[in-house]
Amino acid sequence: GENVEQHPSTLSVQEGDSAVIKCTYSDSASNYFPWYKQELGKGPQLIIDIRSNVGEKKDQRIAVTLNKTAKHFSLHITETQPEDSAVYFCAASRIGTASKLTFGTGTRLQVTL
Amino acid sequence: DTGVSQDPRHKITKRGQNVTFRCDPISEHNRLYWYRQTLGQGPEFLTYFQNEAQLEKSRLLSDRFSAERPKGSFSTLEIQRTEQGDSAMYLCASSPGTSGSEQYFGPGTRLTVT
């Protein structure tokens, strides 16, 4: 089955700096890669996703890049703000059948003033 | 609020008791998923419904677990004879299916087995 590894497990940045979180996946058939933000006591919130036919996608301060050959994808957050502090999860799945998500182990992002 | 809702938000039970959780998906989403999340880990897939049909179950879903989605709308997850190892956050997600792969999660039910 699919295996997703995520690094780093914790990340501390100063407000205004950029943050990068990296994930690798094992199943070359995976073709959908969402990122979720989870705040304490809440469910994961979808913040951005990318499909395998696209190499990069941006949404305001958030961007995701995908390298299919290397089987890794990354989340980039620019101009970080204190409200970006949360746990971020990457995930992978195959569109079409169950499309069940396999998640990474999460990155705790702390944005300090 | 038209998001995914789950009830209850918290449940404390004694070992050996049965518990049932409910999930109401986003209206008209035909796919519904259950995941389990333990502390410090990402969610793990448990089971999946396409309308009222349960199409896939994880090996994590032991015989003590059963899920239903009787009319293709809300879903229930029941755990019989709970064990301390069942303590976790149980998350429900829904998806429009077909061309939409996005899964939207509810707030979860935190289960504590004492």
Coordinates of N, CA and C in Angstrom, one line a residue:
Chain A
G1 N 0.8 -1.2 0.0 CA 0.0 0.0 0.0 C 0.9 1.2 0.0
E2 N 0.2 2.4 0.0 CA 0.9 3.7 -0.1 C 1.5 4.0 1.3
N3 N 2.7 4.6 1.2 CA 3.3 5.1 2.4 C 3.8 6.6 2.2
V4 N 3.4 7.5 3.1 CA 3.8 8.9 3.0 C 4.6 9.3 4.1
E5 N 5.8 9.8 3.8 CA 6.7 10.4 4.9 C 6.7 11.9 4.8
Q6 N 6.8 12.5 5.9 CA 6.7 14.0 6.0 C 7.8 14.5 6.9
H7 N 8.4 15.6 6.5 CA 9.4 16.3 7.2 C 9.4 17.8 7.1
P8 N 9.7 18.6 8.1 CA 10.1 18.1 9.4 C 8.9 17.8 10.3
S9 N 9.1 17.3 11.5 CA 8.0 17.0 12.4 C 7.6 18.3 13.1
T10 N 8.6 19.2 13.4 CA 8.3 20.5 13.9 C 9.1 21.6 13.2
L11 N 8.5 22.8 13.1 CA 9.1 23.9 12.3 C 8.7 25.2 13.0
S12 N 9.7 25.9 13.4 CA 9.5 27.2 14.0 C 10.1 28.3 13.1
V13 N 9.2 29.3 12.8 CA 9.7 30.4 11.9 C 9.2 31.7 12.6
Q14 N 9.9 32.8 12.2 CA 9.5 34.1 12.6 C 8.4 34.6 11.7
E15 N 7.5 35.4 12.2 CA 6.5 36.0 11.4 C 7.1 36.7 10.2
G16 N 6.5 36.5 9.1 CA 7.0 37.1 7.9 C 7.9 36.2 7.1
D17 N 8.5 35.2 7.7 CA 9.4 34.3 7.0 C 8.6 33.3 6.2
S18 N 9.3 32.5 5.4 CA 8.6 31.4 4.7 C 8.8 30.1 5.4
A19 N 7.9 29.2 5.2 CA 7.9 27.8 5.7 C 7.8 26.8 4.6
V20 N 8.5 25.7 4.7 CA 8.5 24.7 3.7 C 8.3 23.3 4.4
I21 N 7.4 22.6 3.9 CA 7.2 21.2 4.5 C 7.2 20.2 3.3
K22 N 7.9 19.1 3.5 CA 8.2 18.2 2.4 C 7.6 16.8 2.7
C23 N 7.1 16.2 1.6 CA 6.6 14.8 1.7 C 7.0 14.0 0.6
T24 N 7.2 12.7 0.8 CA 7.5 11.7 -0.2 C 6.4 10.6 -0.1
Y25 N 6.1 10.0 -1.3 CA 5.2 9.0 -1.3 C 5.8 7.8 -2.1
S26 N 5.2 6.6 -1.9 CA 5.8 5.4 -2.4 C 5.1 4.8 -3.6
D27 N 3.8 5.0 -3.7 CA 3.0 4.4 -4.8 C 3.0 5.3 -6.0
S28 N 3.6 4.9 -7.1 CA 3.7 5.7 -8.3 C 2.3 5.9 -8.9
A29 N 1.3 5.1 -8.5 CA 0.0 5.3 -9.1 C -0.8 6.4 -8.4
S30 N -0.3 6.9 -7.3 CA -1.0 8.0 -6.6 C -1.0 9.2 -7.5
N31 N -2.1 9.9 -7.6 CA -2.2 11.1 -8.5 C -3.0 12.3 -7.9
Y32 N -3.2 12.2 -6.6 CA -3.9 13.4 -6.0 C -3.3 13.6 -4.6
F33 N -2.9 14.9 -4.4 CA -2.1 15.2 -3.2 C -2.6 16.4 -2.5
P34 N -3.4 16.2 -1.5 CA -4.0 17.4 -0.7 C -3.1 17.7 0.5
W35 N -3.3 18.9 1.0 CA -2.7 19.4 2.2 C -3.8 19.8 3.2
Y36 N -3.6 19.4 4.4 CA -4.6 19.8 5.4 C -3.9 20.6 6.6
K37 N -4.7 21.5 7.1 CA -4.3 22.2 8.3 C -5.2 21.8 9.5
Q38 N -4.6 21.4 10.6 CA -5.4 21.0 11.7 C -5.1 21.8 13.0
E39 N -6.0 22.5 13.5 CA -5.9 23.3 14.7 C -6.4 22.4 15.9
L40 N -5.9 22.8 17.1 CA -6.2 22.0 18.3 C -7.7 21.8 18.5
G41 N -8.1 20.5 18.6 CA -9.5 20.2 18.9 C -10.4 20.2 17.7
K42 N -9.8 20.4 16.5 CA -10.6 20.5 15.3 C -10.3 19.4 14.3
G43 N -11.1 19.2 13.3 CA -10.8 18.3 12.2 C -9.9 19.0 11.2
P44 N -9.3 18.1 10.4 CA -8.4 18.7 9.3 C -9.2 19.5 8.3
Q45 N -8.5 20.7 7.9 CA -9.1 21.6 7.0 C -8.3 21.5 5.7
L46 N -9.0 21.2 4.6 CA -8.3 21.2 3.3 C -7.9 22.7 2.9
I47 N -6.5 22.8 2.7 CA -6.1 24.2 2.3 C -5.6 24.3 0.9
I48 N -5.1 23.2 0.3 CA -4.7 23.2 -1.1 C -4.5 21.8 -1.6
D49 N -4.7 21.6 -2.8 CA -4.4 20.2 -3.4 C -3.8 20.3 -4.8
I50 N -3.2 19.2 -5.2 CA -2.6 19.2 -6.5 C -2.8 17.8 -7.1
R51 N -3.0 17.8 -8.4 CA -3.2 16.6 -9.2 C -1.9 16.3 -10.0
S52 N -1.7 15.1 -10.3 CA -0.4 14.7 -10.9 C -0.1 15.3 -12.3
N53 N -1.1 15.8 -12.9 CA -0.9 16.4 -14.2 C -0.5 17.9 -14.1
V54 N -0.2 18.4 -12.9 CA 0.2 19.7 -12.7 C 1.5 19.7 -11.8
G55 N 2.4 20.6 -12.1 CA 3.6 20.6 -11.3 C 3.6 21.6 -10.2
E56 N 2.8 22.6 -10.2 CA 2.7 23.6 -9.2 C 1.3 24.3 -9.1
K57 N 1.0 24.7 -8.0 CA -0.3 25.3 -7.8 C -0.2 26.4 -6.7
K58 N -0.8 27.6 -6.9 CA -0.7 28.6 -5.9 C -2.0 29.1 -5.5
D59 N -2.2 29.5 -4.2 CA -3.4 30.1 -3.7 C -3.0 31.2 -2.7
Q60 N -2.8 32.4 -3.1 CA -2.4 33.5 -2.3 C -1.0 33.2 -1.7
R61 N -0.9 33.0 -0.4 CA 0.4 32.8 0.3 C 0.8 31.3 0.3
I62 N 0.0 30.5 -0.2 CA 0.3 29.0 -0.2 C 0.5 28.5 -1.6
A63 N 1.5 27.6 -1.7 CA 1.8 27.0 -2.9 C 2.2 25.5 -2.7
V64 N 1.9 24.7 -3.6 CA 2.3 23.3 -3.6 C 3.1 22.9 -4.9
T65 N 4.2 22.2 -4.7 CA 4.9 21.7 -5.9 C 4.9 20.2 -5.9
L66 N 5.0 19.6 -7.0 CA 5.0 18.2 -7.2 C 6.0 17.7 -8.1
N67 N 6.9 16.8 -7.7 CA 7.9 16.1 -8.6 C 7.5 14.7 -8.7
K68 N 6.8 14.3 -9.8 CA 6.4 12.9 -10.0 C 7.5 12.0 -10.1
T69 N 8.6 12.4 -10.8 CA 9.7 11.5 -11.0 C 10.3 11.1 -9.7
A70 N 10.5 12.1 -8.8 CA 11.1 11.8 -7.5 C 10.1 11.4 -6.4
K71 N 8.9 11.4 -6.8 CA 7.8 11.1 -5.9 C 7.8 11.9 -4.6
H72 N 7.9 13.2 -4.8 CA 7.8 14.1 -3.6 C 7.1 15.4 -3.9
F73 N 6.5 15.9 -2.9 CA 5.7 17.2 -3.1 C 5.9 18.0 -1.8
S74 N 5.7 19.3 -2.0 CA 6.1 20.2 -0.9 C 5.0 21.3 -0.8
L75 N 4.9 21.8 0.5 CA 4.0 22.9 0.8 C 4.9 24.1 1.1
H76 N 4.6 25.3 0.5 CA 5.3 26.5 0.7 C 4.3 27.5 1.3
I77 N 4.6 28.1 2.4 CA 3.8 29.2 3.0 C 4.7 30.4 3.0
T78 N 4.3 31.5 2.4 CA 5.1 32.7 2.4 C 4.5 33.7 3.4
E79 N 5.3 34.7 3.8 CA 4.8 35.7 4.7 C 4.0 35.2 5.8
T80 N 4.5 34.3 6.6 CA 3.8 33.6 7.6 C 3.3 34.5 8.7
Q81 N 2.1 34.1 9.2 CA 1.4 34.9 10.2 C 1.1 34.0 11.4
P82 N 0.9 34.6 12.6 CA 0.7 33.8 13.8 C -0.5 32.8 13.6
E83 N -1.5 33.2 12.8 CA -2.6 32.3 12.6 C -2.3 31.1 11.7
D84 N -1.1 31.1 11.1 CA -0.7 29.9 10.4 C -0.2 28.8 11.3
S85 N 0.0 29.1 12.6 CA 0.4 28.1 13.5 C -0.6 27.0 13.7
A86 N -0.2 25.8 13.4 CA -1.1 24.6 13.4 C -0.3 23.4 13.1
V87 N -0.9 22.2 13.0 CA -0.3 21.0 12.5 C -0.8 20.8 11.0
Y88 N 0.2 20.6 10.1 CA -0.1 20.5 8.7 C 0.2 19.0 8.3
F89 N -0.7 18.4 7.6 CA -0.6 17.1 7.1 C -0.6 17.0 5.6
C90 N 0.3 16.3 5.0 CA 0.2 16.0 3.6 C -0.5 14.6 3.4
A91 N -1.0 14.3 2.2 CA -1.7 13.1 2.0 C -1.6 12.7 0.5
A92 N -1.9 11.5 0.2 CA -1.8 11.0 -1.2 C -2.9 10.0 -1.4
S93 N -3.4 10.0 -2.6 CA -4.5 9.0 -3.0 C -4.5 8.8 -4.5
R94 N -5.2 7.8 -4.9 CA -5.5 7.5 -6.3 C -6.9 8.0 -6.6
I95 N -7.1 8.9 -7.5 CA -8.5 9.3 -7.9 C -9.1 8.1 -8.7
G96 N -10.4 7.9 -8.4 CA -11.1 6.9 -9.2 C -11.8 5.9 -8.4
T97 N -11.1 5.1 -7.6 CA -11.8 4.1 -6.8 C -12.2 4.7 -5.5
A98 N -11.7 4.1 -4.4 CA -12.1 4.7 -3.1 C -11.6 6.0 -2.8
S99 N -10.4 6.3 -3.5 CA -9.7 7.6 -3.2 C -9.4 7.8 -1.8
K100 N -9.2 6.7 -1.0 CA -8.9 6.9 0.4 C -7.5 7.6 0.5
L101 N -7.4 8.5 1.5 CA -6.2 9.2 1.7 C -5.3 8.5 2.7
T102 N -4.0 8.5 2.3 CA -2.9 8.1 3.2 C -2.2 9.3 3.6
F103 N -2.1 9.5 4.9 CA -1.6 10.8 5.5 C -0.1 10.6 5.9
G104 N 0.6 11.7 5.9 CA 1.9 11.8 6.6 C 1.7 11.9 8.1
T105 N 2.8 12.0 8.8 CA 2.7 12.1 10.3 C 2.5 13.5 10.8
G106 N 2.5 14.5 10.0 CA 2.2 15.8 10.4 C 3.5 16.7 10.7
T107 N 3.3 18.0 10.5 CA 4.4 19.0 10.9 C 3.7 20.0 11.8
R108 N 4.3 20.2 12.9 CA 3.8 21.3 13.8 C 4.5 22.6 13.5
L109 N 3.8 23.5 12.9 CA 4.3 24.8 12.6 C 4.0 25.8 13.6
Q110 N 5.1 26.5 14.1 CA 4.9 27.5 15.1 C 5.5 28.8 14.5
V111 N 4.6 29.8 14.4 CA 5.0 31.1 13.9 C 5.1 32.1 15.1
T112 N 6.4 32.5 15.3 CA 6.6 33.4 16.4 C 6.7 34.9 16.0
L113 N 6.3 35.7 17.0 CA 6.3 37.2 16.7 C 7.7 37.8 16.7
Chain B
D1 N -24.6 26.3 9.1 CA -23.3 25.7 8.6 C -23.5 24.5 7.8
T2 N -23.0 24.4 6.6 CA -23.3 23.3 5.7 C -22.1 22.4 5.6
G3 N -21.2 22.4 6.6 CA -20.1 21.5 6.6 C -20.5 20.1 7.1
V4 N -19.5 19.2 7.3 CA -19.7 17.9 7.9 C -19.8 18.1 9.4
S5 N -20.9 17.4 9.9 CA -21.1 17.5 11.4 C -20.9 16.1 12.0
Q6 N -20.5 16.1 13.2 CA -20.3 14.8 14.0 C -20.9 14.9 15.4
D7 N -21.4 13.8 15.8 CA -22.0 13.9 17.2 C -21.8 12.5 17.8
P8 N -21.4 12.4 19.1 CA -21.1 13.6 19.9 C -19.7 14.1 19.6
R9 N -19.3 15.2 20.2 CA -17.9 15.7 20.0 C -16.9 15.0 21.0
H10 N -17.4 14.6 22.1 CA -16.6 13.9 23.1 C -17.4 12.7 23.7
K11 N -16.7 11.6 23.9 CA -17.4 10.5 24.5 C -16.4 9.8 25.5
I12 N -16.8 9.6 26.7 CA -16.0 8.9 27.7 C -16.8 7.6 28.0
T13 N -16.2 6.5 27.9 CA -16.9 5.3 28.2 C -16.0 4.3 29.0
K14 N -16.6 3.3 29.6 CA -15.8 2.3 30.3 C -15.5 1.2 29.4
R15 N -14.4 0.6 29.6 CA -14.0 -0.6 28.8 C -15.1 -1.6 28.8
G16 N -15.4 -2.2 27.6 CA -16.5 -3.2 27.5 C -17.8 -2.7 27.1
Q17 N -18.0 -1.3 27.2 CA -19.3 -0.7 26.7 C -19.3 -0.6 25.2
N18 N -20.5 -0.4 24.7 CA -20.6 -0.1 23.3 C -20.9 1.4 23.1
V19 N -20.3 1.9 22.0 CA -20.5 3.3 21.7 C -20.9 3.5 20.2
T20 N -21.7 4.5 19.9 CA -22.1 4.8 18.5 C -21.9 6.3 18.2
F21 N -21.3 6.5 17.1 CA -21.0 7.9 16.6 C -21.8 8.2 15.4
R22 N -22.2 9.4 15.2 CA -23.0 9.8 14.0 C -22.2 10.8 13.2
C23 N -22.3 10.7 11.9 CA -21.7 11.7 11.0 C -22.8 12.1 10.0
D24 N -23.0 13.4 9.8 CA -23.8 14.0 8.8 C -22.9 14.7 7.7
P25 N -22.9 14.2 6.5 CA -22.0 14.7 5.5 C -22.5 16.0 4.9
I26 N -21.7 16.6 4.0 CA -22.2 17.7 3.3 C -23.3 17.2 2.3
S27 N -24.4 18.0 2.3 CA -25.5 17.6 1.5 C -25.1 17.3 0.0
E28 N -25.6 16.2 -0.5 CA -25.4 15.7 -1.9 C -24.0 15.2 -2.1
H29 N -23.2 15.1 -1.1 CA -21.9 14.3 -1.2 C -22.2 12.8 -1.2
N30 N -21.9 12.1 -2.2 CA -22.2 10.7 -2.2 C -21.2 9.8 -1.6
R31 N -20.0 10.3 -1.3 CA -18.9 9.5 -0.7 C -18.8 10.0 0.8
L32 N -18.6 9.0 1.6 CA -18.4 9.2 3.1 C -17.3 8.3 3.6
Y33 N -16.4 8.9 4.3 CA -15.3 8.2 4.9 C -15.2 8.3 6.4
W34 N -14.7 7.2 7.0 CA -14.3 7.3 8.4 C -12.8 7.1 8.5
Y35 N -12.2 7.9 9.4 CA -10.8 7.8 9.7 C -10.6 7.8 11.2
R36 N -9.5 7.3 11.7 CA -9.2 7.3 13.1 C -7.8 8.0 13.2
Q37 N -7.7 8.9 14.2 CA -6.5 9.6 14.5 C -6.1 9.5 15.9
T38 N -4.9 9.0 16.1 CA -4.3 8.9 17.5 C -3.4 10.1 17.7
L39 N -3.0 10.4 18.9 CA -2.3 11.5 19.3 C -0.9 11.6 18.5
G40 N -0.6 12.7 17.8 CA 0.6 12.8 17.2 C 0.8 12.1 15.8
Q41 N -0.4 11.6 15.4 CA -0.3 10.8 14.1 C -1.3 11.5 13.1
G42 N -1.1 11.1 11.8 CA -2.1 11.5 10.8 C -3.3 10.6 10.9
P43 N -4.4 11.0 10.3 CA -5.6 10.2 10.3 C -5.3 8.9 9.5
E44 N -6.0 7.8 9.9 CA -5.8 6.5 9.2 C -7.2 6.1 8.7
F45 N -7.2 5.6 7.5 CA -8.5 5.2 6.8 C -9.1 4.0 7.5
L46 N -10.4 4.1 7.8 CA -11.1 2.9 8.3 C -12.1 2.3 7.3
T47 N -13.0 3.1 6.7 CA -13.9 2.6 5.8 C -14.5 3.7 4.9
Y48 N -15.2 3.2 3.9 CA -15.7 4.2 2.9 C -17.0 3.7 2.3
F49 N -17.9 4.7 2.1 CA -19.2 4.4 1.5 C -19.4 5.2 0.2
Q50 N -20.0 4.6 -0.7 CA -20.5 5.3 -1.9 C -22.0 5.1 -1.9
N51 N -22.6 6.3 -1.6 CA -24.1 6.2 -1.3 C -24.3 5.3 -0.1
E52 N -25.1 4.3 -0.2 CA -25.4 3.5 1.0 C -24.5 2.2 1.0
A53 N -23.7 2.0 0.0 CA -22.9 0.8 -0.1 C -21.5 1.0 0.6
Q54 N -21.2 0.1 1.5 CA -19.8 0.1 2.1 C -18.9 -0.6 1.2
L55 N -18.0 0.1 0.5 CA -17.2 -0.5 -0.5 C -15.8 -0.9 -0.1
E56 N -15.3 -0.4 1.0 CA -14.0 -0.8 1.4 C -13.8 -0.7 2.9
K57 N -13.1 -1.6 3.5 CA -12.8 -1.6 4.9 C -11.4 -1.8 5.1
S58 N -10.8 -1.1 6.0 CA -9.4 -1.3 6.4 C -9.2 -2.5 7.3
R59 N -8.0 -3.0 7.3 CA -7.7 -4.1 8.3 C -7.8 -3.5 9.7
L60 N -7.7 -2.2 9.9 CA -7.8 -1.6 11.2 C -9.2 -1.8 11.8
L61 N -10.2 -2.1 10.9 CA -11.6 -2.2 11.3 C -11.8 -3.6 11.8
S62 N -11.7 -3.9 13.1 CA -11.9 -5.2 13.6 C -13.3 -5.6 13.6
D63 N -13.6 -6.8 14.0 CA -15.0 -7.3 14.0 C -15.9 -6.5 15.0
R64 N -15.2 -5.8 15.9 CA -16.0 -5.1 16.9 C -16.5 -3.7 16.4
F65 N -16.0 -3.4 15.2 CA -16.4 -2.1 14.6 C -17.5 -2.4 13.4
S66 N -18.5 -1.6 13.4 CA -19.4 -1.7 12.3 C -19.9 -0.3 11.9
A67 N -20.0 -0.1 10.6 CA -20.5 1.2 10.1 C -21.6 1.0 9.2
E68 N -22.5 2.0 9.2 CA -23.7 1.9 8.3 C -23.9 3.3 7.7
R69 N -24.6 3.3 6.5 CA -25.1 4.5 5.9 C -26.4 4.2 5.3
P70 N -27.4 4.0 6.1 CA -28.7 3.3 5.6 C -29.4 4.0 4.4
K71 N -29.4 5.2 4.3 CA -30.1 5.9 3.2 C -29.2 6.7 2.4
G72 N -27.9 6.5 2.5 CA -27.0 7.2 1.7 C -26.8 8.6 2.1
S73 N -27.3 8.9 3.4 CA -27.1 10.3 3.9 C -26.2 10.2 5.1
F74 N -26.7 10.3 6.3 CA -25.9 10.2 7.5 C -25.3 8.8 7.7
S75 N -24.2 8.7 8.5 CA -23.6 7.4 8.7 C -23.4 7.2 10.3
T76 N -23.4 6.0 10.7 CA -23.1 5.7 12.1 C -21.9 4.7 12.1
L77 N -21.1 4.9 13.2 CA -19.9 4.0 13.4 C -20.1 3.5 14.8
E78 N -20.2 2.2 15.0 CA -20.4 1.6 16.3 C -19.2 0.8 16.7
I79 N -18.8 0.9 17.9 CA -17.7 0.1 18.4 C -18.3 -0.8 19.6
Q80 N -18.2 -2.1 19.5 CA -18.7 -2.9 20.5 C -17.6 -3.3 21.4
R81 N -17.9 -3.6 22.7 CA -16.9 -4.1 23.7 C -15.6 -3.2 23.6
T82 N -15.8 -2.0 23.9 CA -14.6 -1.0 23.7 C -13.4 -1.5 24.5
E83 N -12.2 -1.2 24.0 CA -11.0 -1.5 24.6 C -10.2 -0.1 24.8
Q84 N -9.2 -0.1 25.7 CA -8.5 1.1 25.9 C -7.8 1.6 24.6
G85 N -7.4 0.6 23.8 CA -6.7 0.9 22.5 C -7.6 1.6 21.5
D86 N -8.9 1.6 21.8 CA -9.9 2.3 20.9 C -9.9 3.8 21.1
S87 N -9.3 4.3 22.2 CA -9.2 5.7 22.5 C -8.5 6.4 21.3
A88 N -9.2 7.4 20.7 CA -8.7 8.1 19.6 C -9.7 9.1 19.2
M89 N -9.4 9.9 18.2 CA -10.3 10.8 17.5 C -10.9 10.1 16.3
Y90 N -12.2 10.0 16.2 CA -12.8 9.4 15.0 C -13.3 10.5 14.1
L91 N -12.8 10.5 12.9 CA -13.1 11.6 12.0 C -13.9 11.1 10.8
C92 N -14.9 11.9 10.4 CA -15.7 11.6 9.2 C -15.4 12.6 8.2
A93 N -15.4 12.2 6.9 CA -15.2 13.1 5.8 C -16.1 12.8 4.7
S94 N -16.5 13.8 3.9 CA -17.4 13.5 2.8 C -16.8 14.1 1.5
S95 N -17.2 13.6 0.4 CA -16.6 14.0 -0.9 C -17.7 13.9 -1.9
P96 N -17.7 14.8 -2.9 CA -18.7 14.8 -4.0 C -18.5 13.5 -4.9
G97 N -17.3 12.9 -4.8 CA -17.1 11.7 -5.7 C -17.0 12.1 -7.1
T98 N -17.2 11.2 -8.0 CA -17.1 11.4 -9.5 C -15.8 12.3 -9.8
S99 N -16.0 13.5 -10.3 CA -14.8 14.3 -10.6 C -14.2 15.0 -9.5
G100 N -14.9 15.0 -8.3 CA -14.3 15.8 -7.2 C -13.7 14.8 -6.2
S101 N -12.4 15.0 -6.0 CA -11.7 14.1 -5.0 C -11.5 14.7 -3.7
E102 N -11.9 16.0 -3.5 CA -11.7 16.7 -2.3 C -12.5 16.0 -1.2
Q103 N -11.8 15.8 0.0 CA -12.5 15.3 1.2 C -12.5 16.4 2.2
Y104 N -13.7 16.6 2.7 CA -13.9 17.6 3.8 C -14.3 16.9 5.1
F105 N -13.5 17.3 6.1 CA -13.6 16.6 7.4 C -14.5 17.3 8.3
G106 N -15.2 16.5 9.2 CA -15.9 17.1 10.3 C -15.0 17.3 11.5
P107 N -15.5 17.8 12.6 CA -14.7 18.2 13.8 C -14.2 17.0 14.5
G108 N -14.8 15.8 14.3 CA -14.3 14.6 15.0 C -15.1 14.3 16.2
T109 N -15.0 13.0 16.7 CA -15.5 12.6 18.0 C -14.3 12.0 18.7
R110 N -14.0 12.7 19.9 CA -12.9 12.2 20.7 C -13.4 11.1 21.7
L111 N -12.9 9.9 21.5 CA -13.4 8.8 22.4 C -12.3 8.5 23.4
T112 N -12.7 8.4 24.6 CA -11.8 8.0 25.7 C -12.4 6.8 26.4
V113 N -11.6 5.7 26.4 CA -12.0 4.5 27.0 C -11.3 4.3 28.3
T114 N -12.0 4.3 29.5 CA -11.3 4.2 30.8 C -11.3 2.7 31.3

